[in-house]
Coordinates of C-alpha atoms in Angstrom, one line a residue:
M23 CA 117.0 92.3 80.6
T24 CA 119.5 93.5 83.2
Q25 CA 121.7 95.0 80.5
I26 CA 118.9 97.0 78.9
Q27 CA 117.7 98.3 82.3
N28 CA 121.3 99.5 82.9
T29 CA 121.3 101.2 79.6
L30 CA 118.1 103.0 80.4
S31 CA 119.5 104.1 83.8
S32 CA 122.5 105.5 81.9
L33 CA 120.3 107.4 79.5
L34 CA 118.4 109.0 82.4
A35 CA 121.6 109.9 84.2
A36 CA 123.0 111.5 81.0
G37 CA 119.9 113.7 80.7
Q38 CA 118.7 112.2 77.5
L39 CA 115.1 111.7 78.7
E40 CA 114.5 115.4 79.6
P41 CA 112.0 116.8 80.2
F42 CA 111.5 114.1 82.8
I43 CA 109.2 114.1 85.9
T44 CA 111.5 113.6 88.8
H45 CA 108.9 113.2 91.5
I46 CA 105.2 113.8 92.4
R47 CA 103.9 114.4 95.9
F48 CA 100.4 114.7 97.3
P49 CA 99.6 117.1 100.2
K50 CA 96.0 116.1 99.8
Y51 CA 94.7 113.6 97.3
K52 CA 92.1 110.9 97.5
N53 CA 93.0 108.3 100.2
L54 CA 96.8 108.8 100.1
A55 CA 98.5 109.7 103.3
P56 CA 99.2 113.4 103.5
N57 CA 102.5 114.3 101.7
T58 CA 103.0 110.9 100.1
R59 CA 105.9 111.3 97.7
I60 CA 106.9 109.1 94.7
E61 CA 110.3 109.6 93.1
F62 CA 111.0 108.6 89.5
S63 CA 114.6 107.5 89.4
H64 CA 114.4 105.0 86.5
P65 CA 112.8 105.5 83.0
I66 CA 110.3 102.8 83.7
T67 CA 108.5 102.9 87.1
V68 CA 106.0 100.4 88.4
L69 CA 103.4 101.1 91.1
V70 CA 102.6 97.9 93.0
G71 CA 100.0 97.2 95.6
A72 CA 96.9 95.3 96.5
N73 CA 93.5 96.4 95.1
G74 CA 92.4 99.7 96.6
T75 CA 95.8 101.2 97.1
N76 CA 95.3 104.2 94.7
K77 CA 97.7 103.0 91.9
S78 CA 95.3 104.1 89.2
S79 CA 94.7 107.4 91.0
V80 CA 98.4 108.1 90.9
L81 CA 98.5 107.4 87.2
R82 CA 95.6 109.8 86.6
A83 CA 97.3 112.5 88.6
L84 CA 100.4 112.0 86.3
Y85 CA 98.1 112.3 83.3
G86 CA 97.1 115.8 84.6
V87 CA 100.8 116.9 85.1
P88 CA 101.4 118.9 81.8
G89 CA 99.5 122.1 81.5
Q90 CA 97.4 121.0 78.5
Y91 CA 95.9 118.0 80.3
N92 CA 93.2 118.1 82.9
L93 CA 92.8 115.4 85.6
G94 CA 89.2 116.4 85.9
S95 CA 88.4 114.4 82.7
L96 CA 89.4 111.2 84.5
W97 CA 88.3 112.0 88.1
F98 CA 85.2 114.1 88.7
S99 CA 82.5 114.7 91.2
T100 CA 78.9 113.5 90.9
S101 CA 75.9 113.5 93.2
T102 CA 76.4 109.8 94.0
D103 CA 80.2 110.1 94.3
P104 CA 81.0 113.6 95.4
I105 CA 84.6 114.7 95.9
E106 CA 84.7 116.0 99.4
E107 CA 87.4 118.7 100.0
G108 CA 87.0 119.0 103.7
D109 CA 89.1 120.9 106.3
G110 CA 89.4 123.8 103.9
E111 CA 92.1 121.9 101.9
R112 CA 91.6 121.3 98.2
N113 CA 92.8 118.1 96.5
C114 CA 96.1 118.9 94.8
F115 CA 99.4 117.4 93.8
I116 CA 102.9 118.8 93.2
Y117 CA 105.4 117.5 90.7
G118 CA 109.0 118.3 90.0
Y119 CA 111.1 118.3 86.9
N120 CA 114.4 119.6 85.6
N121 CA 113.4 123.0 84.4
P122 CA 115.7 123.6 81.4
E123 CA 115.5 127.4 81.7
A124 CA 116.0 127.6 85.4
K125 CA 118.7 124.8 85.2
K126 CA 117.4 123.1 88.3
V127 CA 114.5 121.0 89.6
T128 CA 111.4 123.2 90.1
E129 CA 108.0 122.2 91.4
V130 CA 104.6 123.0 90.0
L131 CA 101.4 122.8 92.1
K132 CA 98.2 121.7 90.4
I133 CA 95.0 122.2 92.4
R134 CA 91.3 121.4 91.9
I135 CA 89.2 124.5 91.5
K136 CA 85.8 125.4 90.2
K137 CA 86.1 127.2 86.8
D138 CA 83.3 128.2 84.4
E139 CA 80.8 126.1 86.4
D140 CA 83.2 123.1 86.1
P141 CA 83.9 121.9 89.7
D142 CA 86.6 119.5 88.5
Y143 CA 89.0 121.8 86.7
W144 CA 92.7 121.4 87.7
E145 CA 95.1 124.3 87.1
P146 CA 98.6 125.3 88.0
S147 CA 98.8 127.5 91.1
R148 CA 101.4 129.7 92.7
P149 CA 103.7 127.8 95.1
Y150 CA 102.4 127.4 98.6
A151 CA 104.9 127.8 101.5
K152 CA 102.8 125.4 103.6
Y153 CA 103.7 122.7 101.1
D154 CA 107.4 123.5 101.4
M155 CA 107.6 124.8 97.9
E156 CA 110.1 127.3 96.6
G157 CA 108.4 130.5 95.6
V158 CA 109.3 132.8 92.7
P159 CA 111.0 135.9 93.9
K160 CA 108.5 138.8 94.1
I161 CA 111.2 141.5 93.7
G162 CA 113.5 141.9 90.8
P163 CA 113.5 140.4 87.3
I164 CA 111.5 137.3 86.6
P165 CA 113.8 134.2 87.0
A166 CA 114.4 132.1 83.9
G167 CA 111.9 129.2 83.7
A168 CA 109.2 131.1 85.6
T169 CA 106.4 133.5 85.2
R170 CA 105.8 136.4 87.7
T171 CA 103.9 134.1 90.1
R172 CA 105.0 130.4 89.5
W173 CA 107.4 128.1 87.8
K174 CA 106.6 127.1 84.3
T175 CA 104.9 123.8 83.7
I176 CA 106.6 120.9 82.0
K177 CA 106.2 120.5 78.2
K178 CA 105.4 116.9 77.5
E179 CA 102.9 114.8 75.7
V180 CA 100.9 112.1 77.6
I181 CA 99.0 109.0 76.8
Y182 CA 97.0 107.0 79.3
I183 CA 95.8 103.4 78.5
D184 CA 93.5 101.6 80.9
F185 CA 93.7 97.9 79.8
R186 CA 90.6 97.0 81.9
A187 CA 88.6 99.3 79.6
A188 CA 90.5 98.5 76.3
L189 CA 87.6 96.7 74.7
S190 CA 87.2 96.0 71.0
A191 CA 84.2 97.2 69.1
F192 CA 82.8 93.6 69.1
D193 CA 83.2 93.2 72.9
K194 CA 81.8 96.6 73.6
F195 CA 78.6 95.8 71.8
F196 CA 78.2 92.0 72.5
Y197 CA 78.9 92.2 76.2
Y198 CA 77.9 95.7 77.2
G199 CA 75.8 97.2 74.4
E200 CA 72.0 97.1 73.9
L201 CA 69.9 96.7 70.9
K202 CA 67.9 99.8 70.0
K203 CA 64.2 99.6 69.6
K204 CA 64.3 100.4 65.9
N205 CA 66.7 97.5 65.2
L206 CA 64.6 94.6 63.8
Q207 CA 67.0 91.9 65.1
K208 CA 65.9 90.0 68.2
E209 CA 69.4 89.0 69.3
K210 CA 72.8 90.8 69.3
K211 CA 74.4 88.1 67.1
D212 CA 71.8 88.8 64.4
F213 CA 72.6 92.5 64.6
I214 CA 76.4 91.8 64.3
R215 CA 75.8 89.6 61.3
S216 CA 73.8 92.3 59.6
R217 CA 76.6 94.8 60.0
A218 CA 79.6 92.5 59.5
N219 CA 79.3 92.6 55.7
H220 CA 79.7 96.4 55.7
L221 CA 82.7 96.2 58.1
K222 CA 84.2 93.5 55.8
K223 CA 83.8 95.8 52.8
A224 CA 85.6 98.6 54.6
L225 CA 88.4 96.3 55.6
D226 CA 88.8 94.5 52.3
S227 CA 88.8 97.8 50.3
G228 CA 90.8 99.9 52.8
L229 CA 88.0 102.5 52.9
T230 CA 88.5 105.6 54.9
S231 CA 84.9 106.7 54.5
L232 CA 81.7 104.7 54.4
N233 CA 78.2 106.1 54.8
F234 CA 75.6 103.8 56.1
R235 CA 72.0 104.8 57.0
K236 CA 73.0 108.5 56.6
S237 CA 75.8 108.2 59.1
E238 CA 79.6 108.1 58.6
R239 CA 80.8 104.8 60.1
I240 CA 84.6 105.1 59.8
I241 CA 85.8 107.5 62.5
N242 CA 88.6 109.9 61.7
S243 CA 89.3 108.0 58.5
E244 CA 91.2 105.4 60.6
N245 CA 91.6 102.2 58.6
R246 CA 95.0 100.9 57.9
I247 CA 97.4 98.0 57.7
L248 CA 99.9 97.9 60.5
D249 CA 103.5 98.5 59.4
K250 CA 106.3 96.0 59.7
D251 CA 107.7 97.4 63.0
E252 CA 104.2 97.2 64.6
L253 CA 103.6 93.7 63.2
D254 CA 107.0 92.4 64.4
A255 CA 106.4 93.8 67.9
I256 CA 103.0 92.3 68.2
S257 CA 104.2 88.9 66.9
F258 CA 107.2 89.0 69.4
I259 CA 105.1 89.9 72.4
L260 CA 102.4 87.3 71.7
G261 CA 104.8 84.6 70.5
R262 CA 102.8 84.1 67.4
K263 CA 103.7 85.0 63.8
Y264 CA 101.2 87.3 62.1
S265 CA 101.5 88.0 58.4
E266 CA 99.1 91.0 58.4
I267 CA 97.0 93.0 60.9
K268 CA 94.4 95.6 59.9
L269 CA 93.0 98.1 62.3
I270 CA 89.8 100.1 61.8
R271 CA 88.0 102.6 64.0
H272 CA 84.3 102.6 63.3
R273 CA 80.7 102.7 64.6
F274 CA 79.1 99.9 62.7
Y275 CA 78.0 98.5 66.1
N276 CA 76.5 101.9 67.0
S277 CA 79.4 103.0 69.3
D278 CA 83.0 104.2 68.8
G279 CA 85.3 101.2 68.8
Y280 CA 88.2 99.4 67.1
T281 CA 88.2 96.2 65.1
A282 CA 91.4 94.3 64.4
Q283 CA 91.6 91.8 61.6
L284 CA 94.5 89.4 62.1
K285 CA 96.1 87.1 59.6
T286 CA 98.5 84.2 60.2
K287 CA 99.8 81.6 57.8
D288 CA 96.6 79.5 58.2
F289 CA 93.9 81.8 59.5
S290 CA 92.2 85.2 59.1
Y291 CA 90.0 86.4 61.9
T292 CA 88.8 89.6 63.8
E293 CA 88.7 90.4 67.4
A294 CA 85.4 88.5 67.7
F295 CA 87.4 85.3 67.5
A296 CA 90.7 86.6 68.9
G297 CA 91.6 86.5 72.6
S298 CA 91.2 89.7 74.5
G299 CA 95.0 89.7 75.1
E300 CA 95.6 89.8 71.4
F301 CA 93.5 92.9 71.0
S302 CA 95.0 94.7 74.0
V303 CA 98.5 94.1 72.8
I304 CA 97.6 95.4 69.3
K305 CA 96.2 98.6 70.9
L306 CA 99.2 99.0 73.2
V307 CA 101.8 98.6 70.4
T308 CA 100.0 100.8 67.9
S309 CA 99.5 103.5 70.5
I310 CA 103.1 103.5 71.7
V311 CA 104.7 103.3 68.3
S312 CA 102.8 106.4 67.2
C313 CA 103.9 108.5 70.3
D314 CA 106.0 111.6 69.9
P315 CA 109.5 111.2 71.3
K316 CA 109.8 111.7 75.1
T317 CA 106.1 111.1 75.8
L318 CA 104.9 110.2 79.3
I319 CA 103.3 106.8 78.8
L320 CA 100.9 105.7 81.6
L321 CA 99.8 102.0 81.5
D322 CA 97.1 100.8 83.9
E323 CA 97.4 97.0 84.4
P324 CA 98.8 96.0 81.0
E325 CA 99.0 92.4 82.1
V326 CA 95.2 92.0 81.8
S327 CA 94.5 88.9 79.6
I328 CA 98.2 88.4 78.8
H329 CA 100.0 85.3 79.9
P330 CA 103.3 85.7 82.0
G331 CA 105.6 84.9 79.0
A332 CA 104.0 87.7 77.0
Q333 CA 104.2 90.0 79.9
E334 CA 108.0 89.6 80.1
R335 CA 108.3 90.2 76.3
L336 CA 106.0 93.2 76.7
M337 CA 108.5 94.7 79.2
Y338 CA 111.4 94.1 76.7
F339 CA 109.3 96.0 74.0
L340 CA 108.7 98.9 76.4
S341 CA 112.3 99.0 77.3
E342 CA 113.4 99.2 73.7
Q343 CA 110.9 102.0 73.0
V344 CA 112.4 104.0 75.9
K345 CA 115.8 103.3 74.6
K346 CA 114.9 104.5 71.0
H347 CA 112.5 107.3 71.7
K348 CA 113.4 108.5 75.3
H349 CA 109.9 108.0 76.8
Q350 CA 109.1 108.0 80.5
I351 CA 106.8 105.1 81.4
V352 CA 104.8 104.5 84.6
I353 CA 102.9 101.3 85.0
S354 CA 100.3 100.1 87.7
T355 CA 100.5 96.4 88.0
H356 CA 99.9 93.2 90.0
S357 CA 102.1 91.2 87.8
P358 CA 105.3 89.5 89.2
A359 CA 106.4 88.9 85.6
I360 CA 106.5 92.6 85.0
I361 CA 108.1 93.5 88.3
R362 CA 110.8 91.0 88.6
I363 CA 113.0 92.3 85.7
L364 CA 113.2 95.8 87.0
P365 CA 115.8 97.3 89.4
P366 CA 114.7 98.3 92.9
S367 CA 114.8 102.0 92.0
A368 CA 111.9 101.3 89.6
I369 CA 109.6 99.6 92.1
K370 CA 107.3 101.6 94.3
V371 CA 105.1 99.6 96.7
L372 CA 101.9 101.3 97.9
A373 CA 100.2 99.8 101.0
M374 CA 97.3 100.6 103.2
D375 CA 97.9 101.3 106.9
G376 CA 95.7 98.8 108.7
L377 CA 94.9 101.3 111.5
N378 CA 94.1 104.5 109.8
G379 CA 93.2 103.2 106.3
K380 CA 95.6 105.6 104.5
I381 CA 97.8 104.7 101.6
S382 CA 101.5 105.4 101.5
V383 CA 104.6 104.4 99.6
L384 CA 106.7 102.1 101.8
K385 CA 110.1 103.0 100.2
Q386 CA 111.5 104.7 97.2
E387 CA 113.4 101.5 96.3
S388 CA 112.0 98.0 96.7
L389 CA 113.2 94.6 95.7
P390 CA 110.8 92.5 93.6
E391 CA 110.4 90.1 96.5
E392 CA 109.2 93.0 98.7
A393 CA 106.6 93.9 96.1
F394 CA 105.5 90.3 95.9
F395 CA 104.7 90.4 99.7
H396 CA 102.3 93.2 99.2
L397 CA 100.7 91.5 96.2
G398 CA 100.1 88.4 98.4
E399 CA 102.4 86.6 96.1
P400 CA 104.7 84.6 98.4
V401 CA 104.9 81.1 97.0
P402 CA 101.8 79.2 98.2
G403 CA 102.6 76.9 101.1
K404 CA 106.1 78.4 101.7
I405 CA 107.5 80.1 104.7
T406 CA 109.2 83.3 103.8
V407 CA 112.4 84.0 105.7
V408 CA 113.4 87.7 105.7
V409 CA 117.0 88.6 106.4
E410 CA 119.1 91.8 106.4
D411 CA 121.6 91.1 103.5
R412 CA 122.8 88.7 100.9
L413 CA 125.3 86.9 103.1
A414 CA 122.6 86.3 105.8
K415 CA 120.5 84.8 103.0
A416 CA 123.4 82.5 102.1
V417 CA 123.8 81.4 105.7
V418 CA 120.2 80.4 106.1
E419 CA 120.2 78.6 102.8
K420 CA 123.3 76.7 103.9
S421 CA 121.5 75.6 107.1
L422 CA 118.5 74.3 105.2
R423 CA 120.2 72.7 102.2
V424 CA 121.2 69.5 104.0
A425 CA 117.6 68.9 105.0
G426 CA 116.8 67.9 101.5
E427 CA 114.9 69.2 98.5
A428 CA 111.4 68.9 100.0
I429 CA 112.3 71.0 103.1
F430 CA 114.5 73.4 101.3
N431 CA 111.8 74.2 98.8
M432 CA 109.3 75.0 101.5
F433 CA 111.1 78.2 102.3
E434 CA 111.6 81.4 100.4
I435 CA 114.7 83.3 101.7
V436 CA 114.7 87.0 100.8
H437 CA 116.7 90.0 101.9
F438 CA 115.3 93.5 102.3
P439 CA 117.7 96.4 101.8
G440 CA 117.7 99.2 104.3
G441 CA 119.0 97.5 107.4
S442 CA 117.5 96.4 110.7
D443 CA 115.9 99.8 111.4
T444 CA 113.9 99.6 108.2
L445 CA 112.7 96.1 109.2
W446 CA 111.8 97.1 112.8
T447 CA 110.0 100.4 111.8
H448 CA 108.5 99.7 108.4
Y449 CA 107.9 96.0 107.7
L450 CA 107.4 94.4 111.0
P451 CA 104.6 96.7 112.0
I452 CA 102.8 95.6 108.8
F453 CA 103.5 91.9 109.3
A454 CA 102.3 92.2 112.9
A455 CA 99.2 94.1 112.1
E456 CA 98.3 91.4 109.5
N457 CA 99.3 88.7 112.0
R458 CA 101.4 87.0 109.2
E459 CA 102.0 83.4 110.1
D460 CA 104.0 82.7 106.9
I461 CA 106.9 85.0 107.6
V462 CA 109.9 84.6 109.8
V463 CA 112.4 87.4 110.3
Y464 CA 116.1 86.6 111.1
M465 CA 118.0 89.7 112.3
D466 CA 121.7 89.8 112.6
G467 CA 123.0 88.8 116.1
D468 CA 123.9 92.4 117.0
Q469 CA 120.2 93.2 117.0
Q470 CA 119.4 90.9 119.9
A471 CA 118.9 92.9 123.1
V472 CA 120.3 91.8 126.4
E473 CA 118.3 89.4 128.3
E474 CA 116.4 91.9 130.5
N475 CA 115.4 94.0 127.4
R476 CA 114.1 91.2 125.1
F477 CA 110.5 90.9 124.0
I478 CA 108.2 89.5 126.7
D479 CA 104.7 88.1 126.7
P480 CA 102.5 91.3 126.4
N481 CA 99.8 89.6 128.4
T482 CA 102.0 90.0 131.5
V483 CA 101.8 93.8 131.2
P484 CA 98.6 95.0 133.0
I485 CA 96.4 97.4 131.2
A486 CA 97.2 100.0 133.8
E487 CA 100.8 99.8 132.7
N488 CA 100.2 100.4 129.0
Y489 CA 102.7 103.2 129.0
R490 CA 105.4 100.5 129.4
L491 CA 104.7 99.0 125.9
S492 CA 106.6 101.7 124.0
E493 CA 109.5 101.3 126.5
I494 CA 109.6 97.5 125.9
I495 CA 109.6 98.0 122.1
K496 CA 112.3 100.6 122.2
A497 CA 114.5 98.5 124.5
A498 CA 114.1 95.3 122.4
T499 CA 114.6 97.0 118.9
G500 CA 116.7 100.1 119.6
S501 CA 114.3 101.9 117.2
D502 CA 111.4 104.3 117.5
V503 CA 108.5 102.4 116.1
S504 CA 105.4 104.4 115.3
F505 CA 101.9 103.1 114.9
P506 CA 99.4 105.4 113.0
V507 CA 96.0 105.4 114.6
D508 CA 92.6 107.0 114.0
S509 CA 91.8 110.4 115.4
L510 CA 89.5 110.5 118.4
N511 CA 88.3 113.9 119.7
G512 CA 91.2 115.5 118.0
K513 CA 93.7 113.1 119.5
G514 CA 95.2 109.8 118.6
N515 CA 93.1 106.8 119.6
E516 CA 95.0 105.4 122.5
E517 CA 93.1 102.2 122.6
Q518 CA 94.1 101.4 119.1
L519 CA 97.7 102.5 119.8
F520 CA 98.1 100.2 122.8
A521 CA 96.5 97.3 120.9
A522 CA 98.9 97.8 118.0
R523 CA 101.9 97.9 120.4
R524 CA 100.8 94.7 122.1
Q525 CA 100.3 92.9 118.8
Y526 CA 103.7 94.0 117.6
I527 CA 105.4 92.7 120.8
R528 CA 103.4 89.4 120.5
W529 CA 104.3 88.9 116.9
C530 CA 108.0 89.8 117.2
K531 CA 108.4 87.5 120.2
T532 CA 107.1 84.6 118.0
Y533 CA 108.4 85.3 114.5
V534 CA 111.7 87.2 115.0
D535 CA 114.9 85.3 115.6
Y536 CA 118.6 86.1 115.4
L537 CA 121.6 84.7 113.5
P538 CA 124.6 83.5 115.5
S539 CA 127.4 86.1 115.9
N540 CA 127.0 89.8 115.6
I541 CA 127.0 89.9 111.8
P542 CA 127.1 87.1 109.2
E543 CA 130.7 88.1 108.2
E544 CA 131.9 87.3 111.7
F545 CA 130.0 84.0 111.7
V546 CA 131.6 82.8 108.5
W547 CA 135.1 84.1 109.2
R548 CA 135.4 82.6 112.6
K549 CA 134.4 79.2 111.4
A550 CA 136.5 79.3 108.2
P551 CA 139.6 77.1 107.9
S552 CA 142.5 78.7 109.7
D553 CA 144.9 78.2 106.8
V554 CA 142.7 80.6 104.8
T555 CA 142.3 83.3 107.5
S556 CA 145.5 83.1 109.5
A557 CA 147.3 85.6 107.3
F558 CA 144.9 88.3 108.2
S559 CA 144.2 89.9 111.6
G560 CA 141.7 92.2 113.2
S561 CA 138.1 92.3 114.2
D562 CA 136.6 94.3 111.4
Y563 CA 135.2 91.2 109.6
K564 CA 133.9 93.1 106.6
N565 CA 137.3 94.6 105.9
L566 CA 138.9 91.2 106.5
F567 CA 136.8 89.8 103.7
F568 CA 137.7 92.7 101.5
E569 CA 141.4 92.1 102.0
L570 CA 141.0 88.3 101.5
T571 CA 139.1 88.9 98.2
K572 CA 141.8 91.3 97.0
H573 CA 144.4 88.7 97.9
E574 CA 142.6 85.8 96.2
L575 CA 141.9 87.7 93.0
K576 CA 145.4 89.2 93.0
V577 CA 144.0 92.6 92.1
Q578 CA 146.2 95.6 91.7
P579 CA 145.9 98.8 93.9
F580 CA 144.3 100.6 91.0
E581 CA 141.6 98.0 90.5
K582 CA 138.2 97.8 92.3
V583 CA 136.8 94.9 94.2
S584 CA 133.0 94.7 93.9
S585 CA 130.5 93.6 96.5
D586 CA 129.7 90.7 94.2
D587 CA 133.4 89.6 94.3
I588 CA 133.4 89.7 98.1
L589 CA 130.1 87.8 98.3
Q590 CA 131.6 85.0 96.2
T591 CA 134.6 84.8 98.5
Q592 CA 132.2 84.6 101.5
K593 CA 130.1 81.9 99.9
R594 CA 133.1 79.8 99.1
L595 CA 134.2 79.8 102.7
L596 CA 130.6 79.2 103.9
A597 CA 130.4 76.2 101.7
Q598 CA 133.3 74.6 103.6
L599 CA 131.5 74.7 106.9
D600 CA 130.3 71.4 108.3
D601 CA 126.6 71.1 107.7
N602 CA 126.3 69.7 111.3
D603 CA 127.8 72.8 112.8
Q604 CA 125.7 73.4 115.9
D605 CA 124.8 77.0 114.9
L606 CA 123.6 75.8 111.5
V607 CA 121.7 73.0 113.1
N608 CA 120.0 75.4 115.4
I609 CA 118.8 77.6 112.5
R610 CA 117.6 74.6 110.6
E611 CA 115.6 73.2 113.5
A612 CA 114.1 76.5 114.4
L613 CA 112.9 77.1 110.8
V614 CA 111.6 73.5 110.4
S615 CA 109.6 74.0 113.6
F616 CA 107.6 76.7 111.8
L617 CA 106.4 74.1 109.3
K618 CA 104.6 72.3 112.1
H619 CA 102.5 75.3 113.2

């Protein structure tokens, strides 16, 4: 899967997916933090987060991006669920794309207005300076790619599939429908039996029109046998060989719905006997295969009712469709199987701030392991150890390996890109607010403050000296750590702020530790056999490993040495360290102690 994802990245970089939405941002929209921004830097993007983090809301906003589509058809105000604008600010979003006429990325604002008695109409608006938008020059000729007042909207088709609502005709009626009074049947099964013979007739004969009780029952003449490409894709995803699949859209069960008739070597059955996963895959494949090239495809929880193996194969199918037809795909998901095969640039984690209840995107690039955190997906019973980079991960694994399989497998070692400042300012406030007891963070040694500046027991700080809390955090971390709080009388809630700072100090004092040496490269180099390192001098340990790798691989000056090459050299030297090295023993004992909590 890595190879095809690299191919997709290359297609995007070469401009072959244009017109392509480069980003979307939300000055005011639902429960998203003001000015939340999502960048689309891979042809397939996944939105990941716990329930209630507005993933579906973002998809719906994307549905309303092109000018011919209206978000109001998916999100609208009612008397029981009114959309409150408040503060004079209307709900809106801004998207950017490579405007082919302007030959640059331009932004379009779409805002919710009342039009023709419809309070939920969304239309493009002139750029607003308060939203940091580039305006169209008011003097002189109209620039290419613009009208007199705004930049032109993107020209792109869109499909939106909500798999939680992708019900077959049978399921719609049997589980959610009601018998009408004029129906003589006492039970739903009797009603279905009475109509099934008419449905069978339509399927067997390939009818595109059938009038029953003065009503046309086949909708839009949709009744067909799936072609070979569709059949092969469905068989591949579901891991089952189908010889034929028919799909009909009808109202034999009194509402608009689809019935699929599936045939294998040994059986023939409809969606009434099929699993719901079979029907959802059929609908997905047929919908996507019929898309125009370069369509924006929005998939809301496609993993519903599909087992993990099928989810992985679904991602391969989607990737192939992007490769062939240059689509842009955005998916909301809770599925590790869908997330783990994508590059960090494709993964956007949405999370709620525990203090103010607002949703934001943590980073524009996240490792799958980071996404798993926010899905509550750490392996059950394991302690997750977070480190700064891949070599630090290898050092911790080295320390634990000698403890045996049982202990080793009770830890999950992951590294988060972005460095220590990202850990201090973004992730640790979340871990502390949630009081996570299943996470340990190992910083590089250069992050450890001098003795007098290290974290202390916050209970020793009197309430009257709350002002010291921010000073303690700054001294211990070297970073400016912010803690969003609720508003109180137009100001930040100081009580919440001080409580958040105390909890942060308390959590970090317990769950943050430091690796020996300033950086892992120094740790490994200084303990490596002297016959390997003696030919090199200096104290820039990263450069020393670079030179050693070049020497060992005998590369020429015109050749490149990759970070993977260097890591392999580092791991080779690390493997030669004595397992009973005192620093490794200290790491191992500290980690094992957490298992006893």
